[in-house]
CSV table of C-alpha atoms and ligand atoms in Angstrom, one decimal:
chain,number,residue,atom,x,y,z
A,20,UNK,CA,53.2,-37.1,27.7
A,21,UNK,CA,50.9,-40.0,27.4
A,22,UNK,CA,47.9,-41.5,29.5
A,23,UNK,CA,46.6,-39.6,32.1
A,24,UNK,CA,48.6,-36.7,31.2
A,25,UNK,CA,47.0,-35.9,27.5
A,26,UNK,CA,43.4,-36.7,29.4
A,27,UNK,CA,44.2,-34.3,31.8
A,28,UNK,CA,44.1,-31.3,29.3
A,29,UNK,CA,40.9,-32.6,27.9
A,30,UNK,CA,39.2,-32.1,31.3
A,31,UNK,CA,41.0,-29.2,32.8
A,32,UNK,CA,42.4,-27.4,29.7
A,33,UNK,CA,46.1,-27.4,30.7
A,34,UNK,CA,49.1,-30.2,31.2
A,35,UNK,CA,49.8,-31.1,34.3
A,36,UNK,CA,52.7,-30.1,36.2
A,37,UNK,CA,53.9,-33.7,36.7
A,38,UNK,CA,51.8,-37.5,37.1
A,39,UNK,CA,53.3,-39.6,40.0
A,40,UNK,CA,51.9,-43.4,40.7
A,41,UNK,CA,51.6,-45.8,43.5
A,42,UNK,CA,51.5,-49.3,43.2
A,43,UNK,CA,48.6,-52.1,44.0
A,44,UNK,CA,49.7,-55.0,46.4
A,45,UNK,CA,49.8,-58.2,47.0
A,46,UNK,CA,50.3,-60.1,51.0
A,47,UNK,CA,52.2,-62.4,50.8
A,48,UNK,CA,51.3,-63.8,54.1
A,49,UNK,CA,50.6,-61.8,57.7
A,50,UNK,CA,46.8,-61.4,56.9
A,51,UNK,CA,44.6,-59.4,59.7
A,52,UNK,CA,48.1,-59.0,61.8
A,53,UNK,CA,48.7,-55.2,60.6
A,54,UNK,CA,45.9,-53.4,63.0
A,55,UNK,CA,47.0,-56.2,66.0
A,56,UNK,CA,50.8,-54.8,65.5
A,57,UNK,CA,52.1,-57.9,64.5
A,58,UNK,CA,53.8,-58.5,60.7
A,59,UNK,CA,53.0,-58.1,57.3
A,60,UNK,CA,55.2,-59.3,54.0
A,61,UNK,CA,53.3,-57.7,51.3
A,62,UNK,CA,55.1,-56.8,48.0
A,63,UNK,CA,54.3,-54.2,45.5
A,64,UNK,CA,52.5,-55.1,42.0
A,65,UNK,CA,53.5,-53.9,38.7
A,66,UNK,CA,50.1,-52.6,38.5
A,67,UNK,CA,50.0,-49.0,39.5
A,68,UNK,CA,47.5,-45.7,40.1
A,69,UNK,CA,48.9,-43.1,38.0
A,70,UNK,CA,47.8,-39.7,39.1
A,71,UNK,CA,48.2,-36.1,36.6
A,72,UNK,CA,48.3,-33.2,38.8
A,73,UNK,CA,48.3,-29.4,38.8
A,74,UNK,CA,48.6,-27.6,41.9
A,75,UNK,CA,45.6,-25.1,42.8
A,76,UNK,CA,46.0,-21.7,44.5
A,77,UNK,CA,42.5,-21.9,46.0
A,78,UNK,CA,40.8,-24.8,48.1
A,79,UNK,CA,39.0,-26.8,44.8
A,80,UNK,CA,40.0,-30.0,43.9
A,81,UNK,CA,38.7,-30.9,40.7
A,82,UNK,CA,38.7,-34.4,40.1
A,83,UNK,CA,38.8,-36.5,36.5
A,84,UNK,CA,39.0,-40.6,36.3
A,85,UNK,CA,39.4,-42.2,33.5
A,86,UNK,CA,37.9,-45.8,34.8
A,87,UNK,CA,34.8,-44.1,35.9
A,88,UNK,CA,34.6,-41.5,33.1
A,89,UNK,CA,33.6,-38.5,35.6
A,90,UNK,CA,35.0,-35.1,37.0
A,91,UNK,CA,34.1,-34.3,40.4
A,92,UNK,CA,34.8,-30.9,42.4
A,93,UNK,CA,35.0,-31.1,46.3
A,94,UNK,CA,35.7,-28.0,48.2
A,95,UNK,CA,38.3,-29.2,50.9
A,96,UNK,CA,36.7,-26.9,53.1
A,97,UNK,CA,33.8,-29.8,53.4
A,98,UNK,CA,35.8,-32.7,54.1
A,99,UNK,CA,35.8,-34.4,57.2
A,100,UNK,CA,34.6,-38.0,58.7
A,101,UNK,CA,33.0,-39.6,56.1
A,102,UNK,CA,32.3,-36.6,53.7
A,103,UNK,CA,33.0,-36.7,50.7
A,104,UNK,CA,31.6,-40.4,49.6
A,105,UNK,CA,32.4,-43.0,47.1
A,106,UNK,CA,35.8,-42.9,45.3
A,107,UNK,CA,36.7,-39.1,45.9
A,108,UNK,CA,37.3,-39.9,49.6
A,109,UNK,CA,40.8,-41.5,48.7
A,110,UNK,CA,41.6,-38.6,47.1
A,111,UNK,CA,40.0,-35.5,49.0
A,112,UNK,CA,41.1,-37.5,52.5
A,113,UNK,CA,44.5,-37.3,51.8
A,114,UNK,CA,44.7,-33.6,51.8
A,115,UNK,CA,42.4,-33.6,54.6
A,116,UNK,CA,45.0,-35.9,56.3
A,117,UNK,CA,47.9,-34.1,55.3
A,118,UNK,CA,46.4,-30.5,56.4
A,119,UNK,CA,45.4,-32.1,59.6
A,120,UNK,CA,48.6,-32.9,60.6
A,121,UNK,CA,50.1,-29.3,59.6
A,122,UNK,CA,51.1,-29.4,56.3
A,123,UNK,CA,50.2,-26.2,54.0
A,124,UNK,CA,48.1,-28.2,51.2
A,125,UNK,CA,46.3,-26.0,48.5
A,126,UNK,CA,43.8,-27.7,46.0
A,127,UNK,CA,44.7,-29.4,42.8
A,128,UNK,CA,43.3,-30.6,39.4
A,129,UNK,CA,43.8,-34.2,39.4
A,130,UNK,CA,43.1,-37.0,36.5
A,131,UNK,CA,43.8,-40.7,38.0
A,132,UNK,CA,44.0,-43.9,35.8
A,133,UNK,CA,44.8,-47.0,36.7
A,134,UNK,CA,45.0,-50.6,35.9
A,135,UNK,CA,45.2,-52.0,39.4
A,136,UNK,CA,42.1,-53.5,39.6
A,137,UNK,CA,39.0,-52.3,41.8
A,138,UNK,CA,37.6,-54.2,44.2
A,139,UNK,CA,40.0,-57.2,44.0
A,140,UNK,CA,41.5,-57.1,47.2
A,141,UNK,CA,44.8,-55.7,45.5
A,142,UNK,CA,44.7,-52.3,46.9
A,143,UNK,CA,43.6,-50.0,44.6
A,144,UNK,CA,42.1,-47.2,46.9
A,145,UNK,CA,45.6,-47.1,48.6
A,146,UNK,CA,47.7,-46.8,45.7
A,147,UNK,CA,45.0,-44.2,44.5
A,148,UNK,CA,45.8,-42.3,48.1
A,149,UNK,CA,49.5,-42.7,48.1
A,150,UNK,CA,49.9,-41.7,44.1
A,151,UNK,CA,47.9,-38.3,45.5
A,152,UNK,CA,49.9,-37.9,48.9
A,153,UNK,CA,52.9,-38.5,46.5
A,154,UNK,CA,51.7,-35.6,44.2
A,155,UNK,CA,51.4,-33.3,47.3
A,156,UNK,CA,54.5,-33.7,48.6
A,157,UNK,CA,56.2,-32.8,45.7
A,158,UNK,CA,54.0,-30.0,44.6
A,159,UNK,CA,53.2,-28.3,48.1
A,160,UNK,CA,57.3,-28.8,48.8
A,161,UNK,CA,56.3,-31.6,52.1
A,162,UNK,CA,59.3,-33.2,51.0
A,163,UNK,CA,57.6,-36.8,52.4
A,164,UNK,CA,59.1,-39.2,49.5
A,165,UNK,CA,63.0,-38.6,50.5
A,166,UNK,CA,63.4,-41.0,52.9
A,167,UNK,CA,61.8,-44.0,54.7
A,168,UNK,CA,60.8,-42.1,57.4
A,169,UNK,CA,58.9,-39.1,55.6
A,170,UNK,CA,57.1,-42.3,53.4
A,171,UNK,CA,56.3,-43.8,56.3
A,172,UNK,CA,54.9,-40.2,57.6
A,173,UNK,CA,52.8,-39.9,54.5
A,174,UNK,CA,51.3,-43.9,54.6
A,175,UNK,CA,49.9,-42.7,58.3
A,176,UNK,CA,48.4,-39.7,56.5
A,177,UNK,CA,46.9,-42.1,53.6
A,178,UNK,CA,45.7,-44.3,56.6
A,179,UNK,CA,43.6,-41.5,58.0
A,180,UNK,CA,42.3,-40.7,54.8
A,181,UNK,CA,41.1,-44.2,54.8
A,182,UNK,CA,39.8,-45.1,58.3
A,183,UNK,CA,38.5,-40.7,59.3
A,184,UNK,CA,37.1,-39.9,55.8
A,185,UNK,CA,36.0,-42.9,53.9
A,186,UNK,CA,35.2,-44.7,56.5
A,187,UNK,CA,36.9,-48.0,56.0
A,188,UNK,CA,38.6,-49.5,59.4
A,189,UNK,CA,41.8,-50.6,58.1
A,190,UNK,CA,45.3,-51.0,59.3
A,191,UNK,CA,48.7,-49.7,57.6
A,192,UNK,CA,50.0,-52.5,55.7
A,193,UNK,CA,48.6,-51.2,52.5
A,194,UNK,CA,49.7,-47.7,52.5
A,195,UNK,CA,52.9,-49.3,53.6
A,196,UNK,CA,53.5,-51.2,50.8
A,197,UNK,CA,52.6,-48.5,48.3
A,198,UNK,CA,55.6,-46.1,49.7
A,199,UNK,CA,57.8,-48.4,51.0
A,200,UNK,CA,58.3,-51.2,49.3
A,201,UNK,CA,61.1,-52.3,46.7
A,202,UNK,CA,61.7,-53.6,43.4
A,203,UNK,CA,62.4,-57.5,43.6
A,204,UNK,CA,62.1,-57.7,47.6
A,205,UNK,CA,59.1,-58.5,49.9
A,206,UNK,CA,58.1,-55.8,52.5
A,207,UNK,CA,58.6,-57.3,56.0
A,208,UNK,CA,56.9,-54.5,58.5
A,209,UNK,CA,56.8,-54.7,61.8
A,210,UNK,CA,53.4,-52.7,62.5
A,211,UNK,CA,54.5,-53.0,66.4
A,212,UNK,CA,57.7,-50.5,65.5
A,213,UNK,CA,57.5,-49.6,62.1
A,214,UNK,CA,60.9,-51.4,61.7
A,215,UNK,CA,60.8,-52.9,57.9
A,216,UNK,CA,63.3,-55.2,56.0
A,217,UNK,CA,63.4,-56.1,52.6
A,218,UNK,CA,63.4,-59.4,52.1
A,219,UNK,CA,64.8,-60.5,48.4
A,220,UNK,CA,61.9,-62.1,46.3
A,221,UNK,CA,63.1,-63.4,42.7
A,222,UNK,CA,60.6,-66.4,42.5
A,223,UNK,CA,61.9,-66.4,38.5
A,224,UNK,CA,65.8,-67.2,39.4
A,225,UNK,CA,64.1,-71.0,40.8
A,226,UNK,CA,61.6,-71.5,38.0
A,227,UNK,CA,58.9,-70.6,40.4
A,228,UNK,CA,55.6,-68.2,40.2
A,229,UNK,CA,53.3,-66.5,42.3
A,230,UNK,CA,49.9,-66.0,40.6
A,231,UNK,CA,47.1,-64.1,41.4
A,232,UNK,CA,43.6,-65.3,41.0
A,233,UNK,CA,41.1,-62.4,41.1
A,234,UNK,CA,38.0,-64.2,42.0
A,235,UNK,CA,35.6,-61.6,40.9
A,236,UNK,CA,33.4,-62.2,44.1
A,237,UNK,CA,32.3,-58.8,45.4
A,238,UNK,CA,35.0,-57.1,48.3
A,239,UNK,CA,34.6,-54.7,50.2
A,240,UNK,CA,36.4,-53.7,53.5
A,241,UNK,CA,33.9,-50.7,55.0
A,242,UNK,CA,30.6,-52.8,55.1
A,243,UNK,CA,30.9,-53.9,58.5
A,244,UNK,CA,32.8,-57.5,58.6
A,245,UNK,CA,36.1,-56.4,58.3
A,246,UNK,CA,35.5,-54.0,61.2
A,247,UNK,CA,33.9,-56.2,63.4
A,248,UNK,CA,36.7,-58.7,62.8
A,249,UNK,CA,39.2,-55.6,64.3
A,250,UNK,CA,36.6,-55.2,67.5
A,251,UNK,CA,36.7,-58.3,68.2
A,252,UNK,CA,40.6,-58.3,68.4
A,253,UNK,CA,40.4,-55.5,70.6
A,254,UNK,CA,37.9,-57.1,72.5
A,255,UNK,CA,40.1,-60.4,73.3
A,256,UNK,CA,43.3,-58.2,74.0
A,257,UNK,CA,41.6,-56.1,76.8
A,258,UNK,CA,40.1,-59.2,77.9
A,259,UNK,CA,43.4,-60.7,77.9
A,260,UNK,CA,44.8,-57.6,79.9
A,261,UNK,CA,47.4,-56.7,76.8
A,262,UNK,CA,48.0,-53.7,74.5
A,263,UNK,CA,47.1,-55.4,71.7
A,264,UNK,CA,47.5,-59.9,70.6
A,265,UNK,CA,51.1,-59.0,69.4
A,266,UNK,CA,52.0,-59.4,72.7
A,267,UNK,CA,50.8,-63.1,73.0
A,268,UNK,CA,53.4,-65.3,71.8
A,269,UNK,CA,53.2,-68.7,70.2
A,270,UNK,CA,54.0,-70.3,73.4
A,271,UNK,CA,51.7,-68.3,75.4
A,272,UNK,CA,48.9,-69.0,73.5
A,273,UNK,CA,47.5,-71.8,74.8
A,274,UNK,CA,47.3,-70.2,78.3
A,275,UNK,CA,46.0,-67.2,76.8
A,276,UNK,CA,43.1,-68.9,74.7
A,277,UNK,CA,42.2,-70.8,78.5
A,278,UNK,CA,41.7,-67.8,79.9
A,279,UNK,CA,39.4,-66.3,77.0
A,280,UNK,CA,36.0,-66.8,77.7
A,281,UNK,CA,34.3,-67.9,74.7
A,282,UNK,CA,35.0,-69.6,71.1
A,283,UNK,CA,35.1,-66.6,69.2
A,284,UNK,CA,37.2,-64.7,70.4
A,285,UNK,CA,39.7,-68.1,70.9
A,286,UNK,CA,39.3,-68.7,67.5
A,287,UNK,CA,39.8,-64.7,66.2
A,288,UNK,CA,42.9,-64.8,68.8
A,289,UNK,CA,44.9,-68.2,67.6
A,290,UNK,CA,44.5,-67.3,64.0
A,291,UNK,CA,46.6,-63.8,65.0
A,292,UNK,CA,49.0,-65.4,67.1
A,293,UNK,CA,50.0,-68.2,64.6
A,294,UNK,CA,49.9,-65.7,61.3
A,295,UNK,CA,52.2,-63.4,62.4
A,296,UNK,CA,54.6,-66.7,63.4
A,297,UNK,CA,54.0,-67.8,60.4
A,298,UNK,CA,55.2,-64.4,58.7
A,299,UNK,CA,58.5,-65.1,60.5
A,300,UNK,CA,58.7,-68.6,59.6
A,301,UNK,CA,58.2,-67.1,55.2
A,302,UNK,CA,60.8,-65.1,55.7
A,303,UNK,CA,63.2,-67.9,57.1
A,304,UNK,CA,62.2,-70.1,54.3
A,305,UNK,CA,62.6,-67.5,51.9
A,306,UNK,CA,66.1,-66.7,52.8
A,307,UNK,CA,67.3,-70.7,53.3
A,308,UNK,CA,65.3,-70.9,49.6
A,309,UNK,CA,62.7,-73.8,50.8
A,310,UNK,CA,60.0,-72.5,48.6
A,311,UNK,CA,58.3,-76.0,49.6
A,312,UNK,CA,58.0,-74.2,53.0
A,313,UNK,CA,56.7,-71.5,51.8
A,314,UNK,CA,53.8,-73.7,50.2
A,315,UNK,CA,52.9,-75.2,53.7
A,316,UNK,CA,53.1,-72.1,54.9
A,317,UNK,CA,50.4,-70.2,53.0
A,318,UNK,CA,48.3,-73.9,53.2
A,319,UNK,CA,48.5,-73.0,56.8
A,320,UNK,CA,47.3,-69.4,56.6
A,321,UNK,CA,44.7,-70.5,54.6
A,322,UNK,CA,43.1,-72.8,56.5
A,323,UNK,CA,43.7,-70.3,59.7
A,324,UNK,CA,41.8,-67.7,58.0
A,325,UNK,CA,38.8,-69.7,56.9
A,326,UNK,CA,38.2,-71.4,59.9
A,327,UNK,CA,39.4,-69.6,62.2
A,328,UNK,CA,39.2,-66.0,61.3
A,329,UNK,CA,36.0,-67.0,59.1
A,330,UNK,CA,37.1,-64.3,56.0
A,331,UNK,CA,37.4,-66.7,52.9
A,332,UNK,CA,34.6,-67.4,51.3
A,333,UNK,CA,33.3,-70.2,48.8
A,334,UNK,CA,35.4,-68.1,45.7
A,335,UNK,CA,38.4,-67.6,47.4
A,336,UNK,CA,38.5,-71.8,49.0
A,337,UNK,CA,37.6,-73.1,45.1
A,338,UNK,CA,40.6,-70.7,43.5
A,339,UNK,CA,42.6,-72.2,46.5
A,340,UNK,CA,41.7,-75.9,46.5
A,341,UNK,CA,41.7,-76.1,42.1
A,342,UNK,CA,45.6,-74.1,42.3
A,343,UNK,CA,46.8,-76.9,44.9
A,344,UNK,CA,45.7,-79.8,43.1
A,345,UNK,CA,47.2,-78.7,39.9
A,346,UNK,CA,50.3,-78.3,40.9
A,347,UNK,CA,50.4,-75.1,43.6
A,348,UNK,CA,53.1,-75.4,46.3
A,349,UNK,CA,51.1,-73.6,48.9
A,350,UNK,CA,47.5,-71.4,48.0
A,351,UNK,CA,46.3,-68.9,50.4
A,352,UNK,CA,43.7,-66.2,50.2
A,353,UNK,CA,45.0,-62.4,50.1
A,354,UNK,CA,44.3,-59.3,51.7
A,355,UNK,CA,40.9,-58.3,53.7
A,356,UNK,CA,39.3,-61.3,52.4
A,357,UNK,CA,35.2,-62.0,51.6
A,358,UNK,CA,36.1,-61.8,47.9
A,359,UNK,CA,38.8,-60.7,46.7
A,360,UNK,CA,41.9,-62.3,45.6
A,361,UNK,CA,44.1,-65.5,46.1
A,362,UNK,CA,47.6,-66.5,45.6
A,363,UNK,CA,49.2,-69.6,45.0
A,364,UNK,CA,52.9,-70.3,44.2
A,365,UNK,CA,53.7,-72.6,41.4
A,366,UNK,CA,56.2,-73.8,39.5
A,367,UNK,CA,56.7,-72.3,36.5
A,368,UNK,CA,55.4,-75.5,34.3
A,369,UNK,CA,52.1,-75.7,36.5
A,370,UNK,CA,51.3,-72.4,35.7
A,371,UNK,CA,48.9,-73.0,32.9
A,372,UNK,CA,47.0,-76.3,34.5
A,373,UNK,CA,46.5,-74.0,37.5
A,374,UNK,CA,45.2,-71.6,35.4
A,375,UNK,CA,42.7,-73.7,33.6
A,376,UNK,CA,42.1,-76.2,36.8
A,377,UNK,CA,40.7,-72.8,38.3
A,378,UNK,CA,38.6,-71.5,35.3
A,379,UNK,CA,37.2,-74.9,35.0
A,380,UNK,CA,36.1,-75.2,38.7
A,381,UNK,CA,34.6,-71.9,38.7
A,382,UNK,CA,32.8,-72.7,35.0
A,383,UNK,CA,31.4,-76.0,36.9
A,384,UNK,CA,29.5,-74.0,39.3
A,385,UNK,CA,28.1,-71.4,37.0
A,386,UNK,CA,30.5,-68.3,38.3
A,387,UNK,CA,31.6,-65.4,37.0
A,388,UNK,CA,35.3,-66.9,35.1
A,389,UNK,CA,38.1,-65.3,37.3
A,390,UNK,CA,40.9,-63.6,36.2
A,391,UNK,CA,44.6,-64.8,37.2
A,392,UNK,CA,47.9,-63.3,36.1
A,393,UNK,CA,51.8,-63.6,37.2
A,394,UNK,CA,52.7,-61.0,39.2
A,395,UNK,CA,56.1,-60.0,40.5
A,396,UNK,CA,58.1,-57.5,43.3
A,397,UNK,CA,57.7,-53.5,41.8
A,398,UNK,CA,58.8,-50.7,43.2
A,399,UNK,CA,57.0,-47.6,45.7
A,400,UNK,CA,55.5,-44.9,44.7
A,401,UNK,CA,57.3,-42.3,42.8
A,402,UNK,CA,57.0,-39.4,40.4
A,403,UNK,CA,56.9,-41.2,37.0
A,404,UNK,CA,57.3,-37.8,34.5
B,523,GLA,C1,43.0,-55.1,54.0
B,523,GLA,C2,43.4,-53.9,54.9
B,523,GLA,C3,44.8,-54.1,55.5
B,523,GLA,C4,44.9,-55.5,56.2
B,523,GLA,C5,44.3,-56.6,55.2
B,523,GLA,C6,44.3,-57.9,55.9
B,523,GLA,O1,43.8,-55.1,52.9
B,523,GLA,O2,43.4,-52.7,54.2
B,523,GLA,O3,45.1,-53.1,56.4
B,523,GLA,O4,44.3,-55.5,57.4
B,523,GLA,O5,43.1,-56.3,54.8
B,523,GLA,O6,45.5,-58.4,56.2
């Protein structure tokens, strides 16, 4: 064995008994529509968490990363809401989650590597959650990887993990896409039933490629914004007298922003309401091939979630903006936003101009040179050896 597997006898002194992984992500579009039950059409990346375990008779969990060069011990006895901190909540939560909801979990030595990177909006911290809830499952015998229901079981357990013990507000779509997606096919979830379909996603077989522009700018989704941004969701859904904005419809919605009483919340509300029509309206184009559609389509989002939502930011609008006018179809930002990453689909000859027309724009206002790369539809999490 190789990778996290030969580090893991360095720092525990024995092989593990198996490593499983779990995928990074990308949106394709449906952004800040998971936690307002509307739809998501993530897929997964190449880029994956790898996770060496050994199963514990006792309650340790003995923790080793190779990014951060550290072993950690937490006794699971401790965790809870918002104990531990830092990066060991992803992993300690998980066990938390899956005890909590009645499974017999024990501790376990753990070594995680990774190359999905941190802090791009790509993520990590749920494929670093579902890697470990995959590595439970198999090794406590919670038999939660044999079907879509039991993944779907385990991404609710990963999604306590993340909103109960590390504190960070999120909604499903990332755990989602970790366990559920599959190799060459877009995610389409319906976080109002849990219904997904996998829609094909070969952007190759048409000469076409989606690229991913880490912007570097600093992301984080448990400093406040992305929660308030969920509140206020809430807030204009009771006001509205519904369950939640999945239940305003496109042709609703100018009756329902009249009766909203301020700009805000109008503003938070129509940027909902037109993403997740807009998620329907990718998948359409996807399947009738109008990849020009598509392009509008993310233009669209775009411009919904900078003005409207107000989660872009100068980084993320530059990588956008530079990508379109070299060539891009349709740019959008992806994920939780305030950093992060963007996407823009290109054909495959623009690739390179993008590229540079980016690096170039960034250079010409002194920041931090970005980092873009190709990325295409991986499979779920799974045991790897
Ligand atoms: C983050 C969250 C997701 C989702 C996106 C925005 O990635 O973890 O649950 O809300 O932001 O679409």
């Amino acid at each position: 064995m190789t990778g996290p597997a030969t580090t893991h006898r360095d720092a525990f002194g024995s092989d593990p008994e198996g490593v499983w992984s779990a995928p990074g992500r990308v949106n394709l579009i449906g952004e800040h529509t998971d936690y307002n039950d509307g739809l998501v059409l993530p897929i997964a990346l190449r880029q994956r968490t790898r996770a060496a375990v050994s199963p514990r008779t006792d309650d340790l969990l003995r923790l080793h990363s190779v990014q951060a060069g550290e072993t950690v011990e937490v006794d699971l006895g401790t965790v809870g809401p918002g104990t531990p901190a830092g990066w060991t909540a992803y992993v300690a939560g998980v066990l938390w989650a899956l005890r909590e909801d009645g499974f017999a979990v024990r501790g376990m030595d753990v070594t995680v590597d990774s190359d999905v990177p941190v802090g791009a909006g790509l993520s990590s911290s749920a494929a670093l959650e579902c890697a470990v809830g995959a590595a439970a499952s198999d090794l406590f015998g919670l038999d939660l990887l044999g079907s879509d229901e039991a993944r779907a079981r385990l991404a609710r357990a990963c999604v306590r993990a993340e909103n109960e013990v590390a504190g960070a507000a999120t909604g499903g779509m990332d755990q989602s896409a970790a366990l559920l997606c599959r190799e060459g096919s877009a995610l389409l979830l319906d976080c109002r039933t849990g219904e997904t379909e996998h829609v094909p996603f070969d952007l190759a077989a048409t000469g076409h490629v989606l690229l991913v522009t880490d912007t570097r700018a600093s992301h984080a989704l448990n400093d406040g914004q992305y929660e308030k941004r969920r509140r206020a969701c809430e807030a204009a859904a009771s006001e509205l007298g519904v369950g939640s904005l999945r239940e305003v419809d496109a042709e609703g919605l100018d009756a329902a922003l009249d009766r909203l009483s301020s700009d805000e919340p109008r503003a938070r509300t129509r940027h909902v309401v037109t993403e997740i029509a807009r998620v329907s309206a990718t998948v359409s184009a996807l399947r009738a091939g109008d990849l020009d559609e598509v392009g509008r389509l993310f233009r669209a989002s775009h411009a919904s979630l900078r003005d409207d939502y107000e989660v872009s930011c100068d980084e993320l609008d530059v990588s956008v903006e530079a990508a379109e006018g070299a060539g891009a179809l349709g740019a959008r930002m992806t994920g939780g936003g305030f950093g992060g990453s963007s996407v823009a689909l290109l054909p495959e000859g623009s690739v390179e101009a993008a590229r540079d027309a980016v690096a170039a724009a960034f250079a010409a206002r002194g920041w931090e040179a970005p980092r873009s790369f190709a990325v295409t539809a991986g499979p779920a999490a799974s045991r790897d050896t």
